[in-house]
Amino acid sequence: MQKLNELFSGGGDVEGTNDSFLEDGSEGLCSLSTTQRMYGFAASLAAGLLLMFLSMIVFAIPIKFALLFTFGNVLAIGSTAFLMGPEQQINMMLDPVRFYATSIYAGCVLLALICALLIHSKILTVIAILCETCALIWYSLSYIPFARRMVSEIMIRLCDTEL
């Protein structure tokens, strides 16, 4: 666990300070140890991936598929809150670089749930899930430097009709 702390903190301790990425913001009412954070992250991520896998089994029933897939996505993204804390997670999601991607993803999640639970339309649910998946990919690309620009340029080149 010490090696993991050193990895996230960017190296060894400097003059006895032990501030690492996993230990930032651990004071307060809901403080967790580094080990507890890792277990929480792993459990939440595993539950999210399991729900997404189970959603593939019920793919023929779009409403159940949408519910399992959407809750799996939310659990998988929320799992990183165990690593950095919920406040830091929200701050990163609302960062100006990824604010629009976060908003579109949250809107697509809400739209998928509305289509599945309230409207009960299979076609709208499948369209909402496709939009949610695209929004999740675009949101995830915001964490990789220059990834969104590169994907945009590739898509422009692939979809360009001028020869």
mmCIF file of N, CA, C and O in Angstrom, residues 54-156:
data_model
loop_
_atom_site.group_PDB
_atom_site.id
_atom_site.type_symbol
_atom_site.label_atom_id
_atom_site.label_comp_id
_atom_site.label_asym_id
_atom_site.label_seq_id
_atom_site.Cartn_x
_atom_site.Cartn_y
_atom_site.Cartn_z
ATOM 1 N N LEU A 54 -24.255 -7.568 -16.746
ATOM 2 C CA LEU A 54 -25.591 -8.161 -16.646
ATOM 3 C C LEU A 54 -26.577 -7.491 -17.598
ATOM 4 O O LEU A 54 -27.512 -8.130 -18.079
ATOM 5 N N SER A 55 -26.348 -6.214 -17.876
ATOM 6 C CA SER A 55 -27.240 -5.530 -18.813
ATOM 7 C C SER A 55 -27.138 -6.119 -20.209
ATOM 8 O O SER A 55 -28.105 -6.093 -20.970
ATOM 9 N N MET A 56 -25.972 -6.652 -20.558
ATOM 10 C CA MET A 56 -25.818 -7.270 -21.879
ATOM 11 C C MET A 56 -26.640 -8.558 -21.992
ATOM 12 O O MET A 56 -27.065 -8.927 -23.080
ATOM 13 N N ILE A 57 -26.872 -9.220 -20.877
ATOM 14 C CA ILE A 57 -27.666 -10.447 -20.877
ATOM 15 C C ILE A 57 -29.134 -10.146 -21.184
ATOM 16 O O ILE A 57 -29.791 -10.910 -21.883
ATOM 17 N N VAL A 58 -29.632 -9.026 -20.674
ATOM 18 C CA VAL A 58 -31.031 -8.652 -20.896
ATOM 19 C C VAL A 58 -31.151 -7.598 -21.995
ATOM 20 O O VAL A 58 -32.051 -6.766 -21.979
ATOM 21 N N PHE A 59 -30.247 -7.654 -22.968
ATOM 22 C CA PHE A 59 -30.248 -6.665 -24.049
ATOM 23 C C PHE A 59 -31.540 -6.680 -24.841
ATOM 24 O O PHE A 59 -31.974 -5.658 -25.365
ATOM 25 N N ALA A 60 -32.188 -7.821 -24.934
ATOM 26 C CA ALA A 60 -33.433 -7.933 -25.694
ATOM 27 C C ALA A 60 -34.588 -7.198 -25.018
ATOM 28 O O ALA A 60 -35.598 -6.908 -25.651
ATOM 29 N N ILE A 61 -34.434 -6.889 -23.732
ATOM 30 C CA ILE A 61 -35.462 -6.147 -23.001
ATOM 31 C C ILE A 61 -34.880 -4.757 -22.705
ATOM 32 O O ILE A 61 -34.209 -4.562 -21.688
ATOM 33 N N PRO A 62 -35.096 -3.792 -23.596
ATOM 34 C CA PRO A 62 -34.406 -2.503 -23.507
ATOM 35 C C PRO A 62 -34.595 -1.751 -22.197
ATOM 36 O O PRO A 62 -33.694 -1.051 -21.750
ATOM 37 N N ILE A 63 -35.740 -1.897 -21.542
ATOM 38 C CA ILE A 63 -35.975 -1.146 -20.318
ATOM 39 C C ILE A 63 -35.101 -1.681 -19.186
ATOM 40 O O ILE A 63 -34.435 -0.916 -18.479
ATOM 41 N N LYS A 64 -35.043 -2.994 -19.027
ATOM 42 C CA LYS A 64 -34.152 -3.577 -18.012
ATOM 43 C C LYS A 64 -32.697 -3.310 -18.363
ATOM 44 O O LYS A 64 -31.875 -3.039 -17.494
ATOM 45 N N PHE A 65 -32.385 -3.397 -19.652
ATOM 46 C CA PHE A 65 -31.031 -3.102 -20.111
ATOM 47 C C PHE A 65 -30.637 -1.677 -19.736
ATOM 48 O O PHE A 65 -29.541 -1.443 -19.214
ATOM 49 N N ALA A 66 -31.522 -0.722 -19.982
ATOM 50 C CA ALA A 66 -31.221 0.677 -19.691
ATOM 51 C C ALA A 66 -30.987 0.901 -18.198
ATOM 52 O O ALA A 66 -30.064 1.619 -17.809
ATOM 53 N N LEU A 67 -31.822 0.289 -17.375
ATOM 54 C CA LEU A 67 -31.665 0.463 -15.927
ATOM 55 C C LEU A 67 -30.336 -0.106 -15.438
ATOM 56 O O LEU A 67 -29.592 0.564 -14.719
ATOM 57 N N LEU A 68 -30.045 -1.336 -15.814
ATOM 58 C CA LEU A 68 -28.792 -1.956 -15.370
ATOM 59 C C LEU A 68 -27.579 -1.216 -15.920
ATOM 60 O O LEU A 68 -26.609 -0.961 -15.200
ATOM 61 N N PHE A 69 -27.623 -0.864 -17.189
ATOM 62 C CA PHE A 69 -26.494 -0.197 -17.820
ATOM 63 C C PHE A 69 -26.252 1.185 -17.214
ATOM 64 O O PHE A 69 -25.115 1.554 -16.914
ATOM 65 N N THR A 70 -27.319 1.933 -17.003
ATOM 66 C CA THR A 70 -27.191 3.288 -16.454
ATOM 67 C C THR A 70 -26.685 3.256 -15.020
ATOM 68 O O THR A 70 -25.760 4.000 -14.669
ATOM 69 N N PHE A 71 -27.252 2.405 -14.188
ATOM 70 C CA PHE A 71 -26.778 2.328 -12.804
ATOM 71 C C PHE A 71 -25.353 1.785 -12.732
ATOM 72 O O PHE A 71 -24.573 2.178 -11.873
ATOM 73 N N GLY A 72 -25.001 0.904 -13.643
ATOM 74 C CA GLY A 72 -23.622 0.427 -13.720
ATOM 75 C C GLY A 72 -22.655 1.539 -14.079
ATOM 76 O O GLY A 72 -21.576 1.650 -13.503
ATOM 77 N N ASN A 73 -23.038 2.377 -15.039
ATOM 78 C CA ASN A 73 -22.208 3.521 -15.412
ATOM 79 C C ASN A 73 -22.023 4.485 -14.251
ATOM 80 O O ASN A 73 -20.915 4.950 -13.983
ATOM 81 N N VAL A 74 -23.104 4.788 -13.566
ATOM 82 C CA VAL A 74 -23.039 5.730 -12.450
ATOM 83 C C VAL A 74 -22.157 5.168 -11.331
ATOM 84 O O VAL A 74 -21.342 5.895 -10.747
ATOM 85 N N LEU A 75 -22.286 3.888 -11.037
ATOM 86 C CA LEU A 75 -21.431 3.266 -10.016
ATOM 87 C C LEU A 75 -19.960 3.275 -10.427
ATOM 88 O O LEU A 75 -19.084 3.547 -9.608
ATOM 89 N N ALA A 76 -19.691 2.983 -11.686
ATOM 90 C CA ALA A 76 -18.299 2.952 -12.149
ATOM 91 C C ALA A 76 -17.672 4.337 -12.094
ATOM 92 O O ALA A 76 -16.523 4.486 -11.673
ATOM 93 N N ILE A 77 -18.396 5.354 -12.502
ATOM 94 C CA ILE A 77 -17.850 6.716 -12.442
ATOM 95 C C ILE A 77 -17.753 7.181 -10.996
ATOM 96 O O ILE A 77 -16.778 7.813 -10.602
ATOM 97 N N GLY A 78 -18.754 6.848 -10.200
ATOM 98 C CA GLY A 78 -18.731 7.242 -8.794
ATOM 99 C C GLY A 78 -17.663 6.539 -7.976
ATOM 100 O O GLY A 78 -17.306 6.998 -6.895
ATOM 101 N N SER A 79 -17.127 5.444 -8.490
ATOM 102 C CA SER A 79 -16.109 4.709 -7.736
ATOM 103 C C SER A 79 -14.852 5.540 -7.523
ATOM 104 O O SER A 79 -14.168 5.375 -6.518
ATOM 105 N N THR A 80 -14.560 6.445 -8.438
ATOM 106 C CA THR A 80 -13.353 7.270 -8.278
ATOM 107 C C THR A 80 -13.492 8.254 -7.128
ATOM 108 O O THR A 80 -12.487 8.789 -6.660
ATOM 109 N N ALA A 81 -14.710 8.493 -6.662
ATOM 110 C CA ALA A 81 -14.895 9.358 -5.499
ATOM 111 C C ALA A 81 -14.256 8.744 -4.259
ATOM 112 O O ALA A 81 -13.862 9.466 -3.342
ATOM 113 N N PHE A 82 -14.138 7.423 -4.213
ATOM 114 C CA PHE A 82 -13.450 6.789 -3.089
ATOM 115 C C PHE A 82 -11.963 7.124 -3.094
ATOM 116 O O PHE A 82 -11.345 7.216 -2.050
ATOM 117 N N LEU A 83 -11.395 7.277 -4.272
ATOM 118 C CA LEU A 83 -9.966 7.563 -4.357
ATOM 119 C C LEU A 83 -9.646 8.997 -4.011
ATOM 120 O O LEU A 83 -8.688 9.278 -3.289
ATOM 121 N N MET A 84 -10.431 9.924 -4.545
ATOM 122 C CA MET A 84 -10.086 11.333 -4.370
ATOM 123 C C MET A 84 -11.048 12.091 -3.478
ATOM 124 O O MET A 84 -10.821 13.248 -3.189
ATOM 125 N N GLY A 85 -12.106 11.471 -3.074
ATOM 126 C CA GLY A 85 -13.096 12.135 -2.244
ATOM 127 C C GLY A 85 -14.192 12.729 -3.104
ATOM 128 O O GLY A 85 -13.950 13.149 -4.233
ATOM 129 N N PRO A 86 -15.408 12.784 -2.574
ATOM 130 C CA PRO A 86 -16.527 13.275 -3.376
ATOM 131 C C PRO A 86 -16.388 14.747 -3.777
ATOM 132 O O PRO A 86 -16.769 15.135 -4.872
ATOM 133 N N GLU A 87 -15.843 15.568 -2.889
ATOM 134 C CA GLU A 87 -15.699 16.991 -3.199
ATOM 135 C C GLU A 87 -14.733 17.203 -4.364
ATOM 136 O O GLU A 87 -15.026 17.954 -5.298
ATOM 137 N N GLN A 88 -13.592 16.538 -4.333
ATOM 138 C CA GLN A 88 -12.618 16.648 -5.416
ATOM 139 C C GLN A 88 -13.183 16.064 -6.710
ATOM 140 O O GLN A 88 -12.950 16.607 -7.793
ATOM 141 N N GLN A 89 -13.944 14.986 -6.611
ATOM 142 C CA GLN A 89 -14.565 14.387 -7.793
ATOM 143 C C GLN A 89 -15.521 15.376 -8.448
ATOM 144 O O GLN A 89 -15.498 15.567 -9.661
ATOM 145 N N ILE A 90 -16.366 16.013 -7.650
ATOM 146 C CA ILE A 90 -17.314 16.984 -8.196
ATOM 147 C C ILE A 90 -16.583 18.184 -8.771
ATOM 148 O O ILE A 90 -16.949 18.689 -9.839
ATOM 149 N N ASN A 91 -15.536 18.644 -8.092
ATOM 150 C CA ASN A 91 -14.746 19.762 -8.620
ATOM 151 C C ASN A 91 -14.131 19.418 -9.969
ATOM 152 O O ASN A 91 -14.095 20.256 -10.867
ATOM 153 N N MET A 92 -13.636 18.206 -10.112
ATOM 154 C CA MET A 92 -13.041 17.799 -11.388
ATOM 155 C C MET A 92 -14.123 17.658 -12.466
ATOM 156 O O MET A 92 -13.874 17.986 -13.627
ATOM 157 N N MET A 93 -15.294 17.174 -12.089
ATOM 158 C CA MET A 93 -16.364 17.027 -13.072
ATOM 159 C C MET A 93 -16.886 18.386 -13.529
ATOM 160 O O MET A 93 -17.325 18.530 -14.674
ATOM 161 N N LEU A 94 -16.857 19.389 -12.651
ATOM 162 C CA LEU A 94 -17.345 20.722 -12.986
ATOM 163 C C LEU A 94 -16.238 21.653 -13.459
ATOM 164 O O LEU A 94 -16.485 22.850 -13.632
ATOM 165 N N ASP A 95 -15.045 21.121 -13.669
ATOM 166 C CA ASP A 95 -13.941 21.891 -14.220
ATOM 167 C C ASP A 95 -14.358 22.425 -15.590
ATOM 168 O O ASP A 95 -15.053 21.722 -16.341
ATOM 169 N N PRO A 96 -13.973 23.647 -15.946
ATOM 170 C CA PRO A 96 -14.398 24.211 -17.236
ATOM 171 C C PRO A 96 -14.053 23.335 -18.440
ATOM 172 O O PRO A 96 -14.776 23.353 -19.437
ATOM 173 N N VAL A 97 -12.993 22.542 -18.358
ATOM 174 C CA VAL A 97 -12.602 21.692 -19.477
ATOM 175 C C VAL A 97 -13.640 20.603 -19.729
ATOM 176 O O VAL A 97 -13.913 20.251 -20.868
ATOM 177 N N ARG A 98 -14.231 20.072 -18.666
ATOM 178 C CA ARG A 98 -15.168 18.961 -18.844
ATOM 179 C C ARG A 98 -16.578 19.266 -18.364
ATOM 180 O O ARG A 98 -17.387 18.361 -18.204
ATOM 181 N N PHE A 99 -16.898 20.538 -18.157
ATOM 182 C CA PHE A 99 -18.234 20.903 -17.678
ATOM 183 C C PHE A 99 -19.313 20.498 -18.666
ATOM 184 O O PHE A 99 -20.330 19.905 -18.296
ATOM 185 N N TYR A 100 -19.121 20.800 -19.949
ATOM 186 C CA TYR A 100 -20.128 20.457 -20.951
ATOM 187 C C TYR A 100 -20.257 18.943 -21.104
ATOM 188 O O TYR A 100 -21.361 18.426 -21.246
ATOM 189 N N ALA A 101 -19.133 18.243 -21.085
ATOM 190 C CA ALA A 101 -19.173 16.786 -21.201
ATOM 191 C C ALA A 101 -19.913 16.175 -20.013
ATOM 192 O O ALA A 101 -20.718 15.253 -20.174
ATOM 193 N N THR A 102 -19.663 16.707 -18.806
ATOM 194 C CA THR A 102 -20.355 16.224 -17.610
ATOM 195 C C THR A 102 -21.848 16.508 -17.700
ATOM 196 O O THR A 102 -22.675 15.642 -17.380
ATOM 197 N N SER A 103 -22.205 17.707 -18.149
ATOM 198 C CA SER A 103 -23.619 18.077 -18.258
ATOM 199 C C SER A 103 -24.345 17.202 -19.269
ATOM 200 O O SER A 103 -25.465 16.747 -19.018
ATOM 201 N N ILE A 104 -23.714 16.979 -20.404
ATOM 202 C CA ILE A 104 -24.345 16.147 -21.434
ATOM 203 C C ILE A 104 -24.483 14.706 -20.943
ATOM 204 O O ILE A 104 -25.519 14.064 -21.145
ATOM 205 N N TYR A 105 -23.446 14.198 -20.258
ATOM 206 C CA TYR A 105 -23.526 12.834 -19.732
ATOM 207 C C TYR A 105 -24.644 12.720 -18.694
ATOM 208 O O TYR A 105 -25.454 11.786 -18.735
ATOM 209 N N ALA A 106 -24.717 13.675 -17.764
ATOM 210 C CA ALA A 106 -25.762 13.635 -16.737
ATOM 211 C C ALA A 106 -27.146 13.750 -17.380
ATOM 212 O O ALA A 106 -28.093 13.063 -16.962
ATOM 213 N N GLY A 107 -27.274 14.584 -18.394
ATOM 214 C CA GLY A 107 -28.542 14.705 -19.098
ATOM 215 C C GLY A 107 -28.935 13.424 -19.796
ATOM 216 O O GLY A 107 -30.105 13.027 -19.788
ATOM 217 N N CYS A 108 -27.960 12.747 -20.398
ATOM 218 C CA CYS A 108 -28.241 11.475 -21.079
ATOM 219 C C CYS A 108 -28.620 10.381 -20.088
ATOM 220 O O CYS A 108 -29.480 9.546 -20.382
ATOM 221 N N VAL A 109 -27.972 10.370 -18.925
ATOM 222 C CA VAL A 109 -28.349 9.403 -17.883
ATOM 223 C C VAL A 109 -29.790 9.645 -17.455
ATOM 224 O O VAL A 109 -30.596 8.709 -17.356
ATOM 225 N N LEU A 110 -30.127 10.895 -17.217
ATOM 226 C CA LEU A 110 -31.486 11.244 -16.817
ATOM 227 C C LEU A 110 -32.484 10.897 -17.922
ATOM 228 O O LEU A 110 -33.552 10.340 -17.652
ATOM 229 N N LEU A 111 -32.131 11.198 -19.158
ATOM 230 C CA LEU A 111 -32.999 10.885 -20.288
ATOM 231 C C LEU A 111 -33.231 9.378 -20.429
ATOM 232 O O LEU A 111 -34.356 8.933 -20.670
ATOM 233 N N ALA A 112 -32.172 8.587 -20.238
ATOM 234 C CA ALA A 112 -32.312 7.130 -20.328
ATOM 235 C C ALA A 112 -33.243 6.605 -19.234
ATOM 236 O O ALA A 112 -34.073 5.730 -19.484
ATOM 237 N N LEU A 113 -33.112 7.135 -18.038
ATOM 238 C CA LEU A 113 -33.981 6.696 -16.946
ATOM 239 C C LEU A 113 -35.429 7.117 -17.181
ATOM 240 O O LEU A 113 -36.364 6.352 -16.899
ATOM 241 N N ILE A 114 -35.625 8.321 -17.701
ATOM 242 C CA ILE A 114 -36.989 8.784 -17.987
ATOM 243 C C ILE A 114 -37.627 7.920 -19.079
ATOM 244 O O ILE A 114 -38.782 7.499 -18.963
ATOM 245 N N CYS A 115 -36.855 7.638 -20.137
ATOM 246 C CA CYS A 115 -37.389 6.807 -21.230
ATOM 247 C C CYS A 115 -37.707 5.392 -20.750
ATOM 248 O O CYS A 115 -38.683 4.790 -21.191
ATOM 249 N N ALA A 116 -36.886 4.871 -19.850
ATOM 250 C CA ALA A 116 -37.089 3.499 -19.379
ATOM 251 C C ALA A 116 -38.199 3.408 -18.337
ATOM 252 O O ALA A 116 -39.033 2.501 -18.391
ATOM 253 N N LEU A 117 -38.212 4.334 -17.388
ATOM 254 C CA LEU A 117 -39.134 4.219 -16.254
ATOM 255 C C LEU A 117 -40.482 4.890 -16.477
ATOM 256 O O LEU A 117 -41.510 4.374 -16.030
ATOM 257 N N LEU A 118 -40.489 6.044 -17.122
ATOM 258 C CA LEU A 118 -41.733 6.788 -17.247
ATOM 259 C C LEU A 118 -42.415 6.608 -18.604
ATOM 260 O O LEU A 118 -43.622 6.409 -18.672
ATOM 261 N N ILE A 119 -41.643 6.685 -19.666
ATOM 262 C CA ILE A 119 -42.232 6.620 -21.000
ATOM 263 C C ILE A 119 -42.439 5.181 -21.454
ATOM 264 O O ILE A 119 -43.382 4.888 -22.182
ATOM 265 N N HIS A 120 -41.586 4.268 -21.033
ATOM 266 C CA HIS A 120 -41.634 2.849 -21.400
ATOM 267 C C HIS A 120 -41.540 2.635 -22.914
ATOM 268 O O HIS A 120 -42.172 1.740 -23.459
ATOM 269 N N SER A 121 -40.741 3.464 -23.567
ATOM 270 C CA SER A 121 -40.547 3.337 -25.009
ATOM 271 C C SER A 121 -39.216 2.636 -25.263
ATOM 272 O O SER A 121 -38.156 3.124 -24.858
ATOM 273 N N LYS A 122 -39.272 1.503 -25.938
ATOM 274 C CA LYS A 122 -38.057 0.736 -26.194
ATOM 275 C C LYS A 122 -37.130 1.464 -27.159
ATOM 276 O O LYS A 122 -35.926 1.495 -26.960
ATOM 277 N N ILE A 123 -37.693 2.060 -28.196
ATOM 278 C CA ILE A 123 -36.865 2.756 -29.186
ATOM 279 C C ILE A 123 -36.188 3.971 -28.567
ATOM 280 O O ILE A 123 -34.985 4.182 -28.748
ATOM 281 N N LEU A 124 -36.942 4.772 -27.819
ATOM 282 C CA LEU A 124 -36.350 5.944 -27.170
ATOM 283 C C LEU A 124 -35.309 5.537 -26.129
ATOM 284 O O LEU A 124 -34.300 6.215 -25.957
ATOM 285 N N THR A 125 -35.557 4.435 -25.443
ATOM 286 C CA THR A 125 -34.598 3.951 -24.444
ATOM 287 C C THR A 125 -33.288 3.552 -25.103
ATOM 288 O O THR A 125 -32.208 3.895 -24.623
ATOM 289 N N VAL A 126 -33.356 2.844 -26.229
ATOM 290 C CA VAL A 126 -32.140 2.436 -26.935
ATOM 291 C C VAL A 126 -31.397 3.661 -27.465
ATOM 292 O O VAL A 126 -30.160 3.747 -27.353
ATOM 293 N N ILE A 127 -32.121 4.634 -27.994
ATOM 294 C CA ILE A 127 -31.475 5.865 -28.479
ATOM 295 C C ILE A 127 -30.819 6.608 -27.317
ATOM 296 O O ILE A 127 -29.694 7.111 -27.447
ATOM 297 N N ALA A 128 -31.494 6.680 -26.185
ATOM 298 C CA ALA A 128 -30.931 7.366 -25.017
ATOM 299 C C ALA A 128 -29.678 6.646 -24.509
ATOM 300 O O ALA A 128 -28.708 7.288 -24.109
ATOM 301 N N ILE A 129 -29.672 5.306 -24.552
ATOM 302 C CA ILE A 129 -28.498 4.547 -24.123
ATOM 303 C C ILE A 129 -27.327 4.787 -25.078
ATOM 304 O O ILE A 129 -26.177 4.905 -24.655
ATOM 305 N N LEU A 130 -27.613 4.864 -26.370
ATOM 306 C CA LEU A 130 -26.544 5.161 -27.334
ATOM 307 C C LEU A 130 -25.963 6.554 -27.085
ATOM 308 O O LEU A 130 -24.740 6.742 -27.115
ATOM 309 N N CYS A 131 -26.826 7.523 -26.819
ATOM 310 C CA CYS A 131 -26.359 8.875 -26.498
ATOM 311 C C CYS A 131 -25.561 8.879 -25.198
ATOM 312 O O CYS A 131 -24.534 9.559 -25.086
ATOM 313 N N GLU A 132 -26.026 8.111 -24.219
ATOM 314 C CA GLU A 132 -25.318 8.018 -22.937
ATOM 315 C C GLU A 132 -23.927 7.426 -23.125
ATOM 316 O O GLU A 132 -22.950 7.908 -22.534
ATOM 317 N N THR A 133 -23.813 6.400 -23.944
ATOM 318 C CA THR A 133 -22.512 5.775 -24.196
ATOM 319 C C THR A 133 -21.565 6.740 -24.899
ATOM 320 O O THR A 133 -20.392 6.854 -24.530
ATOM 321 N N CYS A 134 -22.072 7.444 -25.898
ATOM 322 C CA CYS A 134 -21.234 8.438 -26.594
ATOM 323 C C CYS A 134 -20.804 9.551 -25.641
ATOM 324 O O CYS A 134 -19.646 9.993 -25.669
ATOM 325 N N ALA A 135 -21.722 10.013 -24.803
ATOM 326 C CA ALA A 135 -21.389 11.062 -23.836
ATOM 327 C C ALA A 135 -20.369 10.564 -22.814
ATOM 328 O O ALA A 135 -19.476 11.310 -22.410
ATOM 329 N N LEU A 136 -20.477 9.302 -22.409
ATOM 330 C CA LEU A 136 -19.512 8.737 -21.463
ATOM 331 C C LEU A 136 -18.131 8.653 -22.092
ATOM 332 O O LEU A 136 -17.126 8.972 -21.445
ATOM 333 N N ILE A 137 -18.066 8.260 -23.350
ATOM 334 C CA ILE A 137 -16.765 8.195 -24.038
ATOM 335 C C ILE A 137 -16.169 9.587 -24.151
ATOM 336 O O ILE A 137 -14.978 9.795 -23.870
ATOM 337 N N TRP A 138 -16.985 10.574 -24.526
ATOM 338 C CA TRP A 138 -16.488 11.945 -24.666
ATOM 339 C C TRP A 138 -16.033 12.497 -23.307
ATOM 340 O O TRP A 138 -15.013 13.162 -23.208
ATOM 341 N N TYR A 139 -16.791 12.192 -22.251
ATOM 342 C CA TYR A 139 -16.409 12.612 -20.901
ATOM 343 C C TYR A 139 -15.091 11.962 -20.495
ATOM 344 O O TYR A 139 -14.208 12.612 -19.948
ATOM 345 N N SER A 140 -14.944 10.677 -20.762
ATOM 346 C CA SER A 140 -13.713 9.967 -20.401
ATOM 347 C C SER A 140 -12.517 10.507 -21.163
ATOM 348 O O SER A 140 -11.407 10.571 -20.631
ATOM 349 N N LEU A 141 -12.724 10.896 -22.407
ATOM 350 C CA LEU A 141 -11.624 11.446 -23.200
ATOM 351 C C LEU A 141 -11.130 12.783 -22.659
ATOM 352 O O LEU A 141 -10.001 13.182 -22.937
ATOM 353 N N SER A 142 -11.952 13.464 -21.863
ATOM 354 C CA SER A 142 -11.538 14.755 -21.313
ATOM 355 C C SER A 142 -10.425 14.611 -20.286
ATOM 356 O O SER A 142 -9.757 15.584 -19.957
ATOM 357 N N TYR A 143 -10.205 13.415 -19.775
ATOM 358 C CA TYR A 143 -9.138 13.185 -18.810
ATOM 359 C C TYR A 143 -7.804 12.862 -19.476
ATOM 360 O O TYR A 143 -6.780 12.810 -18.804
ATOM 361 N N ILE A 144 -7.804 12.631 -20.783
ATOM 362 C CA ILE A 144 -6.582 12.316 -21.517
ATOM 363 C C ILE A 144 -6.193 13.552 -22.318
ATOM 364 O O ILE A 144 -6.996 14.044 -23.115
ATOM 365 N N PRO A 145 -4.984 14.068 -22.115
ATOM 366 C CA PRO A 145 -4.591 15.293 -22.826
ATOM 367 C C PRO A 145 -4.679 15.122 -24.346
ATOM 368 O O PRO A 145 -4.194 14.141 -24.901
ATOM 369 N N PHE A 146 -5.309 16.067 -24.996
ATOM 370 C CA PHE A 146 -5.460 16.162 -26.455
ATOM 371 C C PHE A 146 -6.270 15.012 -27.065
ATOM 372 O O PHE A 146 -6.337 14.908 -28.282
ATOM 373 N N ALA A 147 -6.899 14.173 -26.270
ATOM 374 C CA ALA A 147 -7.638 13.030 -26.818
ATOM 375 C C ALA A 147 -8.880 13.480 -27.572
ATOM 376 O O ALA A 147 -9.176 12.970 -28.652
ATOM 377 N N ARG A 148 -9.616 14.428 -27.009
ATOM 378 C CA ARG A 148 -10.834 14.869 -27.692
ATOM 379 C C ARG A 148 -10.498 15.561 -29.009
ATOM 380 O O ARG A 148 -11.206 15.374 -30.002
ATOM 381 N N ARG A 149 -9.432 16.345 -29.034
ATOM 382 C CA ARG A 149 -9.028 17.006 -30.273
ATOM 383 C C ARG A 149 -8.627 15.968 -31.321
ATOM 384 O O ARG A 149 -8.998 16.066 -32.489
ATOM 385 N N MET A 150 -7.882 14.956 -30.901
ATOM 386 C CA MET A 150 -7.440 13.921 -31.824
ATOM 387 C C MET A 150 -8.636 13.131 -32.373
ATOM 388 O O MET A 150 -8.714 12.884 -33.582
ATOM 389 N N VAL A 151 -9.571 12.759 -31.527
ATOM 390 C CA VAL A 151 -10.749 12.025 -31.978
ATOM 391 C C VAL A 151 -11.586 12.898 -32.915
ATOM 392 O O VAL A 151 -12.093 12.414 -33.936
ATOM 393 N N SER A 152 -11.703 14.180 -32.603
ATOM 394 C CA SER A 152 -12.454 15.088 -33.481
ATOM 395 C C SER A 152 -11.813 15.163 -34.860
ATOM 396 O O SER A 152 -12.508 15.120 -35.882
ATOM 397 N N GLU A 153 -10.494 15.292 -34.910
ATOM 398 C CA GLU A 153 -9.806 15.376 -36.198
ATOM 399 C C GLU A 153 -9.927 14.064 -36.979
ATOM 400 O O GLU A 153 -10.100 14.080 -38.201
ATOM 401 N N ILE A 154 -9.850 12.943 -36.301
ATOM 402 C CA ILE A 154 -10.009 11.646 -36.979
ATOM 403 C C ILE A 154 -11.417 11.521 -37.555
ATOM 404 O O ILE A 154 -11.593 11.078 -38.695
ATOM 405 N N MET A 155 -12.436 11.907 -36.776
ATOM 406 C CA MET A 155 -13.806 11.824 -37.258
ATOM 407 C C MET A 155 -14.043 12.754 -38.442
ATOM 408 O O MET A 155 -14.761 12.398 -39.377
ATOM 409 N N ILE A 156 -13.438 13.941 -38.413
ATOM 410 C CA ILE A 156 -13.575 14.864 -39.543
ATOM 411 C C ILE A 156 -12.955 14.259 -40.794
ATOM 412 O O ILE A 156 -13.521 14.314 -41.881
#
